[in-house]
Amino acid sequence: MKEYIWFFLSYYPQNPQKQTYTDGYDDFMIFGIIFILIGLFAIIAPHFFALLRMLSSGWMYEDATPSDEYILFVRICGVVGVIVGIIFVIIYFINL
C-alpha cells in the first residue's frame, strides 16, 4: 500500500503552476516505432523469425523446416504490427 501512495504522490506535482510530469503519450511514439520496425522486419525477412523458432524448439525435430503457412503467418503478423505502430504514432501526434 505504501508503494501505491508514493506512486500517486510522485505522479502529481505539489506545485500546480510548475508541472513536471508528462501526459504519457511519449510512450505511444516509442512503442509505435518499435512495432513498425519489427513489423517491417517480419514482412521483409520472415525466415529470421523461423530461425528463432528453430533455435527455441525446432532443434528437437529431425529435418524441421518452416512451412509456407508459418512464413505467411509471420508476414501477416508483420502487417498487423505495422498497422498497430502507425496507429500509435497517429495517437501520439493527435495528442501533442
Coordinates of C-alpha atoms in Angstrom, one line a residue:
M1 CA 0.0 0.0 0.0
K2 CA 2.9 2.3 0.8
E3 CA 4.3 1.9 -2.8
Y4 CA 0.9 2.9 -4.3
I5 CA 0.7 6.1 -2.2
W6 CA 4.3 7.0 -3.1
F7 CA 3.5 6.5 -6.8
F8 CA 0.3 8.6 -6.6
L9 CA 2.1 11.4 -4.8
S10 CA 5.1 11.3 -7.1
Y11 CA 3.0 11.4 -10.3
Y12 CA 1.1 14.6 -9.4
P13 CA 3.3 17.6 -8.7
Q14 CA 2.9 19.5 -5.4
N15 CA 3.2 22.9 -7.2
P16 CA 0.4 23.2 -9.7
Q17 CA 2.0 26.2 -11.5
K18 CA 5.1 24.1 -12.4
Q19 CA 4.0 20.8 -13.8
T20 CA 6.9 18.3 -14.1
Y21 CA 5.1 15.2 -15.3
T22 CA 4.3 14.2 -18.8
D23 CA 0.9 13.1 -20.0
G24 CA 2.2 9.7 -21.0
Y25 CA 1.8 10.0 -24.8
D26 CA 5.6 9.8 -25.4
D27 CA 5.4 6.1 -24.9
F28 CA 3.0 5.8 -27.9
M29 CA 5.7 7.2 -30.2
I30 CA 8.4 4.9 -28.8
F31 CA 6.2 1.8 -29.0
G32 CA 4.8 2.8 -32.4
I33 CA 8.3 3.0 -33.9
I34 CA 9.2 -0.4 -32.3
F35 CA 6.1 -2.0 -33.7
I36 CA 6.7 -0.6 -37.1
L37 CA 10.4 -1.7 -37.2
I38 CA 9.6 -5.2 -36.0
G39 CA 6.6 -5.5 -38.4
L40 CA 8.7 -4.3 -41.4
F41 CA 11.4 -6.8 -40.4
A42 CA 8.8 -9.6 -40.2
I43 CA 7.5 -8.7 -43.7
I44 CA 10.9 -8.4 -45.3
A45 CA 12.7 -11.3 -43.6
P46 CA 10.2 -13.8 -42.1
H47 CA 12.8 -16.5 -42.2
F48 CA 14.6 -14.8 -39.4
F49 CA 11.6 -15.5 -37.1
A50 CA 11.6 -19.1 -38.4
L51 CA 15.2 -19.3 -37.4
L52 CA 14.3 -18.1 -33.9
R53 CA 11.6 -20.7 -33.7
M54 CA 14.1 -23.4 -34.9
L55 CA 16.5 -22.3 -32.1
S56 CA 13.9 -22.5 -29.4
S57 CA 12.0 -25.7 -30.3
G58 CA 12.8 -26.8 -33.8
W59 CA 16.1 -28.5 -32.9
M60 CA 14.1 -31.3 -31.2
Y61 CA 12.7 -32.5 -34.5
E62 CA 14.6 -34.0 -37.4
D63 CA 14.6 -32.1 -40.7
A64 CA 12.3 -29.4 -39.2
T65 CA 11.8 -26.6 -41.7
P66 CA 9.3 -23.8 -41.5
S67 CA 6.2 -24.4 -43.6
D68 CA 4.8 -21.9 -46.1
E69 CA 1.8 -21.3 -43.8
Y70 CA 4.2 -20.3 -40.9
I71 CA 6.0 -17.9 -43.2
L72 CA 2.7 -16.4 -44.3
F73 CA 1.6 -16.1 -40.7
V74 CA 4.8 -14.3 -39.8
R75 CA 4.2 -11.8 -42.7
I76 CA 0.5 -11.3 -41.6
C77 CA 1.7 -10.6 -38.1
G78 CA 4.2 -8.1 -39.5
V79 CA 1.4 -6.3 -41.4
V80 CA -0.6 -6.1 -38.2
G81 CA 2.4 -4.8 -36.3
V82 CA 3.0 -2.1 -38.8
I83 CA -0.7 -1.1 -38.7
V84 CA -0.6 -1.0 -34.8
G85 CA 2.6 1.0 -34.9
I86 CA 1.1 3.6 -37.3
I87 CA -2.0 3.9 -35.1
F88 CA 0.3 4.5 -32.1
V89 CA 2.2 7.2 -34.0
I90 CA -1.0 8.9 -35.1
I91 CA -2.3 8.9 -31.5
Y92 CA 1.0 10.5 -30.4
F93 CA 0.6 13.3 -33.0
I94 CA -3.1 13.9 -32.2
N95 CA -2.3 14.4 -28.5
L96 CA 0.6 16.8 -28.9

